[in-house]
Each structure stands twice: as C-alpha cells, then as structure tokens.
Short mmCIF file of C-alpha atoms in Angstrom, two decimals:
data_model
loop_
_atom_site.label_atom_id
_atom_site.label_comp_id
_atom_site.label_asym_id
_atom_site.label_seq_id
_atom_site.Cartn_x
_atom_site.Cartn_y
_atom_site.Cartn_z
CA UNK A 15 0.00 0.00 0.00
CA UNK A 16 2.89 2.30 0.74
CA UNK A 17 4.34 1.65 -2.65
CA UNK A 18 1.00 2.42 -4.27
CA UNK A 19 0.69 5.71 -2.40
CA UNK A 20 4.23 6.61 -3.46
CA UNK A 21 3.40 6.20 -7.15
CA UNK A 22 0.18 8.21 -6.75
CA UNK A 23 1.88 11.15 -5.13
CA UNK A 24 3.04 14.11 -7.23
CA UNK A 25 6.79 14.36 -7.42
CA UNK A 26 8.67 17.64 -7.61
CA UNK A 27 11.43 17.57 -10.19
CA UNK A 28 14.50 19.71 -10.30
CA UNK A 29 14.71 22.67 -12.59
CA UNK A 30 16.12 22.20 -16.09
CA UNK A 31 19.56 23.55 -15.28
CA UNK A 32 19.99 21.37 -12.19
CA UNK A 33 18.69 18.30 -13.89
CA UNK A 34 21.09 18.80 -16.81
CA UNK A 35 24.06 19.24 -14.48
CA UNK A 36 23.23 16.07 -12.52
CA UNK A 37 22.48 14.02 -15.63
CA UNK A 38 24.98 15.14 -18.25
CA UNK A 39 24.60 12.01 -20.36
CA UNK A 40 20.79 12.21 -20.49
CA UNK A 41 18.90 13.17 -23.62
CA UNK A 42 16.61 16.15 -23.28
CA UNK A 43 13.62 16.97 -25.45
CA UNK A 44 12.21 20.48 -25.53
CA UNK A 45 8.55 20.91 -26.34
CA UNK A 46 7.72 24.43 -27.43
CA UNK A 47 4.41 26.06 -27.64
CA UNK A 48 2.87 24.77 -30.89
CA UNK A 49 1.06 28.02 -31.58
CA UNK A 50 4.21 30.06 -31.05
CA UNK A 51 6.30 27.73 -33.22
CA UNK A 52 3.73 27.85 -35.98
CA UNK A 53 3.77 31.64 -35.93
CA UNK A 54 7.56 31.73 -36.06
CA UNK A 55 7.68 29.35 -39.02
CA UNK A 56 5.00 31.35 -40.79
CA UNK A 57 6.83 34.61 -40.18
CA UNK A 58 10.13 33.14 -41.46
CA UNK A 59 8.47 31.68 -44.54
CA UNK A 60 6.74 34.96 -45.26
CA UNK A 61 10.05 36.81 -45.10
CA UNK A 62 11.67 34.42 -47.59
CA UNK A 63 8.66 34.62 -49.90
CA UNK A 64 8.79 38.40 -49.83
CA UNK A 65 12.49 38.36 -50.74
CA UNK A 66 11.88 35.92 -53.60
CA UNK A 67 8.97 37.98 -54.86
CA UNK A 68 11.06 41.15 -54.75
CA UNK A 69 13.83 39.47 -56.75
CA UNK A 70 11.37 38.12 -59.31
CA UNK A 71 9.70 41.51 -59.64
CA UNK A 72 13.04 43.21 -60.23
CA UNK A 73 14.08 40.66 -62.82
CA UNK A 74 10.79 40.76 -64.73
CA UNK A 75 10.50 44.52 -64.70
CA UNK A 76 14.17 45.06 -65.54
CA UNK A 77 14.60 47.46 -62.63
CA UNK A 78 17.45 45.64 -60.92
CA UNK A 79 20.19 48.11 -60.20
CA UNK A 80 23.25 47.64 -62.39
CA UNK A 81 26.74 47.82 -60.95
CA UNK A 82 29.05 50.75 -61.86
CA UNK A 83 31.07 50.26 -65.04
CA UNK A 84 34.39 50.27 -63.19
CA UNK A 85 33.48 47.17 -61.17
CA UNK A 86 33.96 43.53 -62.13
CA UNK A 87 30.23 42.81 -61.59
CA UNK A 88 29.32 45.20 -64.43
CA UNK A 89 31.39 43.31 -67.02
CA UNK A 90 30.36 39.96 -65.58
CA UNK A 91 26.78 40.63 -66.65
CA UNK A 92 27.94 41.15 -70.23
CA UNK A 93 29.23 37.56 -70.34
CA UNK A 94 26.24 36.08 -68.50
CA UNK A 95 24.79 34.17 -71.46
CA UNK A 96 24.27 30.48 -72.09
CA UNK A 97 25.18 28.45 -75.15
CA UNK A 98 21.55 28.22 -76.30
CA UNK A 99 21.26 32.01 -76.57
CA UNK A 100 24.59 32.30 -78.38
CA UNK A 101 23.55 29.58 -80.85
CA UNK A 102 20.24 31.29 -81.60
CA UNK A 103 21.95 34.64 -82.11
CA UNK A 104 24.50 33.13 -84.48
CA UNK A 105 21.74 31.44 -86.47
CA UNK A 106 19.79 34.70 -86.54
CA UNK A 107 22.81 36.55 -87.91
CA UNK A 108 23.45 33.92 -90.60
CA UNK A 109 19.82 33.46 -91.67
CA UNK A 110 18.09 36.86 -91.58
CA UNK A 111 14.35 36.97 -92.06
CA UNK A 112 12.62 39.98 -93.65
CA UNK A 113 10.83 42.11 -91.09
CA UNK A 114 12.69 40.67 -88.10
CA UNK A 115 14.91 43.04 -86.19
CA UNK A 116 17.96 41.31 -84.71
CA UNK A 117 17.91 43.49 -81.58
CA UNK A 118 14.21 43.05 -80.89
CA UNK A 119 14.10 39.30 -81.60
CA UNK A 120 17.40 38.04 -80.16
CA UNK A 121 19.00 40.71 -77.98
CA UNK A 122 16.17 42.70 -76.41
CA UNK A 123 17.66 44.28 -73.29
CA UNK A 124 20.32 41.60 -72.77
CA UNK A 125 23.26 42.22 -75.13
CA UNK A 126 26.38 40.19 -74.51
CA UNK A 127 30.06 40.48 -75.34
CA UNK A 128 30.80 36.76 -75.03
CA UNK A 129 29.60 35.89 -78.52
CA UNK A 130 31.13 38.90 -80.34
CA UNK A 131 34.50 38.48 -78.59
CA UNK A 132 34.91 34.81 -79.47
CA UNK A 133 33.49 35.25 -82.96
CA UNK A 134 36.09 37.94 -83.68
CA UNK A 135 38.86 35.83 -82.11
CA UNK A 136 37.84 32.77 -84.15
CA UNK A 137 37.68 34.85 -87.32
CA UNK A 138 41.16 36.29 -86.69
CA UNK A 139 42.77 32.87 -86.33
CA UNK A 140 40.73 31.48 -89.22
CA UNK A 141 42.04 34.26 -91.49
CA UNK A 142 45.65 33.78 -90.35
CA UNK A 143 45.66 29.99 -90.60
CA UNK A 144 43.70 29.86 -93.85
CA UNK A 145 45.91 32.55 -95.36
CA UNK A 146 49.06 30.60 -94.55
CA UNK A 147 47.60 27.37 -95.92
CA UNK A 148 46.46 29.17 -99.07
CA UNK A 149 49.94 30.62 -99.57
CA UNK A 150 51.43 27.16 -99.20
CA UNK A 151 49.04 25.65 -101.76
CA UNK A 152 49.63 28.43 -104.26
CA UNK A 153 53.44 28.27 -104.10
CA UNK A 154 53.71 24.51 -103.67
CA UNK A 155 55.90 22.91 -106.31
CA UNK A 156 58.12 25.92 -106.92
CA UNK A 157 61.80 24.93 -106.88
CA UNK A 158 62.94 27.75 -104.61
CA UNK A 159 59.88 27.83 -102.35
CA UNK A 160 60.37 27.10 -98.68
CA UNK A 161 57.29 27.35 -96.47
CA UNK A 162 57.62 29.65 -93.48
CA UNK A 163 54.49 30.49 -91.42
CA UNK A 164 53.71 34.19 -91.50
CA UNK A 165 52.66 35.03 -87.94
CA UNK A 166 52.28 38.69 -88.80
CA UNK A 167 48.96 37.78 -90.38
CA UNK A 168 47.56 37.18 -86.89
CA UNK A 169 48.44 40.72 -85.82
CA UNK A 170 47.15 42.26 -89.02
CA UNK A 171 43.89 40.30 -88.90
CA UNK A 172 43.32 41.09 -85.21
CA UNK A 173 43.89 44.81 -85.82
CA UNK A 174 41.48 44.87 -88.75
CA UNK A 175 38.72 42.76 -87.22
CA UNK A 176 38.66 44.24 -83.72
CA UNK A 177 38.98 47.79 -85.04
CA UNK A 178 36.00 47.22 -87.29
CA UNK A 179 33.99 45.50 -84.54
CA UNK A 180 34.55 48.34 -82.04
CA UNK A 181 35.32 51.61 -83.84
CA UNK A 182 32.55 51.40 -86.43
CA UNK A 183 29.85 50.68 -83.78
CA UNK A 184 31.25 53.52 -81.67
CA UNK A 185 31.00 55.99 -84.54
CA UNK A 186 27.52 54.74 -85.50
CA UNK A 187 26.30 54.94 -81.89
CA UNK A 188 27.57 58.50 -81.56
CA UNK A 189 25.87 59.57 -84.78
CA UNK A 190 22.56 57.88 -83.92
CA UNK A 191 22.61 59.43 -80.45
CA UNK A 192 23.16 62.86 -81.97
CA UNK A 193 20.30 62.40 -84.45
CA UNK A 194 18.03 61.02 -81.74
CA UNK A 195 18.36 64.28 -79.84
CA UNK A 196 17.14 66.17 -82.89
CA UNK A 197 14.38 63.72 -83.83
CA UNK A 198 12.82 62.13 -80.77
CA UNK A 199 10.76 59.64 -82.80
CA UNK A 200 13.86 57.69 -83.85
CA UNK A 201 14.55 54.28 -82.33
CA UNK A 202 17.64 54.40 -80.10
CA UNK A 203 20.15 51.60 -79.56
CA UNK A 204 22.76 51.37 -76.84
CA UNK A 205 26.46 51.07 -77.64
CA UNK A 206 26.56 47.47 -76.39
CA UNK A 207 23.62 46.51 -78.59
CA UNK A 208 25.36 47.90 -81.67
CA UNK A 209 28.63 46.15 -80.77
CA UNK A 210 26.71 42.91 -80.27
CA UNK A 211 25.01 43.22 -83.68
CA UNK A 212 28.30 43.88 -85.47
CA UNK A 213 30.05 41.05 -83.62
CA UNK A 214 27.44 38.44 -84.50
CA UNK A 215 27.22 39.69 -88.10
CA UNK A 216 30.84 38.57 -88.62
CA UNK A 217 30.05 34.92 -87.84
CA UNK A 218 29.16 34.18 -91.48
CA UNK A 219 32.71 35.05 -92.52
CA UNK A 220 34.23 32.15 -90.56
CA UNK A 221 33.02 29.40 -92.95
CA UNK A 222 33.63 31.73 -95.90
CA UNK A 223 37.27 32.24 -94.88
CA UNK A 224 37.77 28.50 -94.56
CA UNK A 225 36.53 28.11 -98.16
CA UNK A 226 39.12 30.67 -99.26
CA UNK A 227 41.81 28.03 -98.68
CA UNK A 228 40.82 26.53 -102.04
CA UNK A 229 42.88 28.38 -104.69
CA UNK A 230 39.89 29.24 -106.85
CA UNK A 231 39.07 32.89 -107.45
CA UNK A 232 35.54 32.10 -108.57
CA UNK A 233 34.75 30.22 -105.37
CA UNK A 234 36.29 32.94 -103.23
CA UNK A 235 34.38 35.80 -104.81
CA UNK A 236 31.16 33.77 -104.74
CA UNK A 237 31.54 33.12 -101.00
CA UNK A 238 32.29 36.82 -100.45
CA UNK A 239 29.09 37.85 -102.21
CA UNK A 240 26.98 35.36 -100.25
CA UNK A 241 28.52 36.39 -96.91
CA UNK A 242 28.10 40.09 -97.72
CA UNK A 243 24.43 39.65 -98.68
CA UNK A 244 23.57 37.71 -95.50
CA UNK A 245 25.49 39.77 -92.96
CA UNK A 246 24.75 43.06 -94.71
CA UNK A 247 21.03 42.25 -94.61
CA UNK A 248 21.22 41.78 -90.84
CA UNK A 249 22.86 45.18 -90.40
CA UNK A 250 20.47 47.01 -92.72
CA UNK A 251 17.30 45.48 -91.23
CA UNK A 252 18.56 46.16 -87.71
CA UNK A 253 19.45 49.82 -88.16
CA UNK A 254 16.69 50.73 -90.58
CA UNK A 255 14.11 51.44 -87.81
CA UNK A 256 16.60 53.82 -86.18
CA UNK A 257 17.03 55.99 -89.29
CA UNK A 258 13.92 55.56 -91.45
CA UNK A 259 12.20 58.62 -89.96
CA UNK A 260 15.23 60.83 -90.56
CA UNK A 261 15.84 62.94 -93.66
CA UNK A 262 16.10 60.85 -96.86
CA UNK A 263 19.62 61.96 -97.74
CA UNK A 264 20.86 61.18 -94.21
CA UNK A 265 19.15 57.79 -94.29
CA UNK A 266 20.75 56.92 -97.62
CA UNK A 267 24.15 58.15 -96.41
CA UNK A 268 24.05 56.01 -93.26
CA UNK A 269 22.91 52.86 -95.06
CA UNK A 270 25.51 53.38 -97.77
CA UNK A 271 28.26 53.88 -95.19
CA UNK A 272 27.30 50.71 -93.32
CA UNK A 273 27.30 48.63 -96.50
CA UNK A 274 30.50 50.15 -97.94
CA UNK A 275 32.48 49.57 -94.73
CA UNK A 276 31.22 46.00 -94.60
CA UNK A 277 32.28 45.43 -98.22
CA UNK A 278 35.70 46.99 -97.60
CA UNK A 279 36.34 44.64 -94.69
CA UNK A 280 35.54 41.51 -96.71
CA UNK A 281 37.37 42.58 -99.86
CA UNK A 282 40.35 43.87 -97.87
CA UNK A 283 40.75 40.57 -96.04
CA UNK A 284 40.59 38.66 -99.29
CA UNK A 285 43.14 40.85 -101.06
CA UNK A 286 45.59 41.09 -98.16
CA UNK A 287 45.54 37.51 -96.89
CA UNK A 288 44.48 35.41 -99.90
CA UNK A 289 46.47 36.20 -103.00
CA UNK A 290 46.86 34.06 -106.12
CA UNK A 291 50.42 35.34 -106.62
CA UNK A 292 52.78 32.59 -107.72
CA UNK A 293 56.54 32.68 -107.67
CA UNK A 294 58.25 33.35 -110.98
CA UNK A 295 60.61 30.45 -111.70
CA UNK A 296 62.65 32.43 -114.25
CA UNK A 297 63.35 35.14 -111.70
CA UNK A 298 64.59 32.61 -109.18
CA UNK A 299 66.87 30.93 -111.70
CA UNK A 300 68.30 34.20 -112.98
CA UNK A 301 69.21 35.60 -109.60
CA UNK A 302 72.07 33.12 -108.87
CA UNK A 303 73.57 33.57 -112.36
CA UNK A 304 73.49 37.34 -112.04
CA UNK A 305 75.28 37.14 -108.73
CA UNK A 306 77.90 34.85 -110.24
CA UNK A 307 78.56 37.14 -113.14
CA UNK A 308 78.87 40.11 -110.85
CA UNK A 309 81.35 38.36 -108.59
CA UNK A 310 83.42 37.16 -111.51
CA UNK A 311 83.67 40.62 -113.01
CA UNK A 312 85.05 42.05 -109.79
CA UNK A 313 87.94 39.59 -109.58
CA UNK A 314 91.38 41.18 -110.24
CA UNK A 315 93.01 40.16 -113.45
#
C-alpha cells in the first residue's frame, strides 16, 4: 500500500539547469508552444517569400540596379549568357528573315560580349591559318619555295577585325545618339547593342574564310558575295528602324556607309591575306647567275 501511495503522489522535479548538471549524459527533449512555433515558421516563410517575390519583380520589370562600369560585376553581366542564346543569335545573324529586327528578336535588353568576342577571335585565327595554308598551296611545287608560317597575319587580322567591330559601332552609336536628340521619334540603340550586332554579323565570314583556302578565285568571290548579302542584310534590317524617320539623304548616307564599310572589310581581307600570286621560276633561276657574273667581273686580273 505504501508503494501504491508513493506512485500516486506528485513528485517535484529539479529545474532544467539542475537536472542537466546532474544528468549530463541524459537526452533532453524540448517541447515548445505549438502556436508560437507555428507563428515563427509562418513569419520566417513569409520573409523568404517576400524576398523571392522582390527578386522576381526586379528581374521581370528590368529594374534591378546595375553595378558601376568600373566594377567587375558590371562586365560579368555582359558575359552572362548560355550556349543556347549564343547559338540562336548566331543562327539569326546567318539566316536573316525579312521584317525581323535582330535586336528586338534576339537581344532585347540583354546584349552580350561573349559571342562577339569569341566570334572575332575565331575569325582572326581562321584568317591567319587559312591565309598561310592558301599561300602554301599556291606556291607549292616551286623549286625555290620554302614554307615559313607568316605570324604577322595574326596581328594584321586582329587589328582589322577588332577595329572594325569596335570603332565602327562607336561611330555609329555617336551619330545615332546625336540624331536622336534632334528627332525624338527615332529608335535608339545602346552602344553594347550595336557592338553585339556587329560582332554576330561577322560569324558568317568564318566558314567563308575556310573556303578561301581553295585556290579558286571564282569560289572565293562567290563566297564573299553570299557572306556580304547575308550579314549586310542583318545590319540594314537592324538599323533601318533607327534611321527611317530621318531625312532621306541622311538615311541613304548612313545605309551606304554601313554597306561600304562592310564590303571593304571583306574585300580587304581577301586581297591582303588570300592572293593568287605565284613565284616566278625564271626570276629565281636568274638571280644566282646574275650574282655569279657580278662576282666574276670584280675579280682582279
């Protein structure tokens, strides 16, 4: 009976701190107020949802603050593009469709420098390598010919390509900005958008330059015409909305300048790096004899 009364009596336990000190190896379980815990979880989840919603709103509305141009984060955004976007932009620059603006369809407000940079770099090395191979094929079989790679073609090609891809967009952007201040109805493009358009428009020249290895003038000029028509169409259709409301003579002058500079780049690369010049065998054979005669005539008698 005493044992029964002992089990029925209420026992007073030690406080939490004392119990923990006396039983250090014991496992403790804390039971919080379920209402309070639910409120805390709800408040935490609401805070995270608000942050996610704010980020989504900024991304969709395009109001996310951009970093200053002197910081690494600013230039990091210009290379934040995936391979799928680059592939679509290359296809769009090779296969232009009438009525489709390259900026509105492919770039929108997200121009990149990743594609233009590597397209220009690939084109530079394609011109240099193809030019050296073409020179070897043209002069192959000549008795005095000894193949030596001309690495100066890399420097020349890089100067020409990168100057065209940066200086021409800079001049065009400055002119369009000046005209946009006079005529507010004109469509305005940013400098990065213009650079991006010019960079992707050069992608068609990479397969064309590879075809220039074949020592056939007809094939070379045919590939030049095709590349000029495709890439030139992209440039004209892209910049036409920005100048169509201007004065007719200014519109014609801008379009003509864009096309002429594009033609000069293609024709200049072909003439400078891919020549059909062949060594003159008679000249090579005559040079040693001339030197011999000269040396013999100078001998004292």
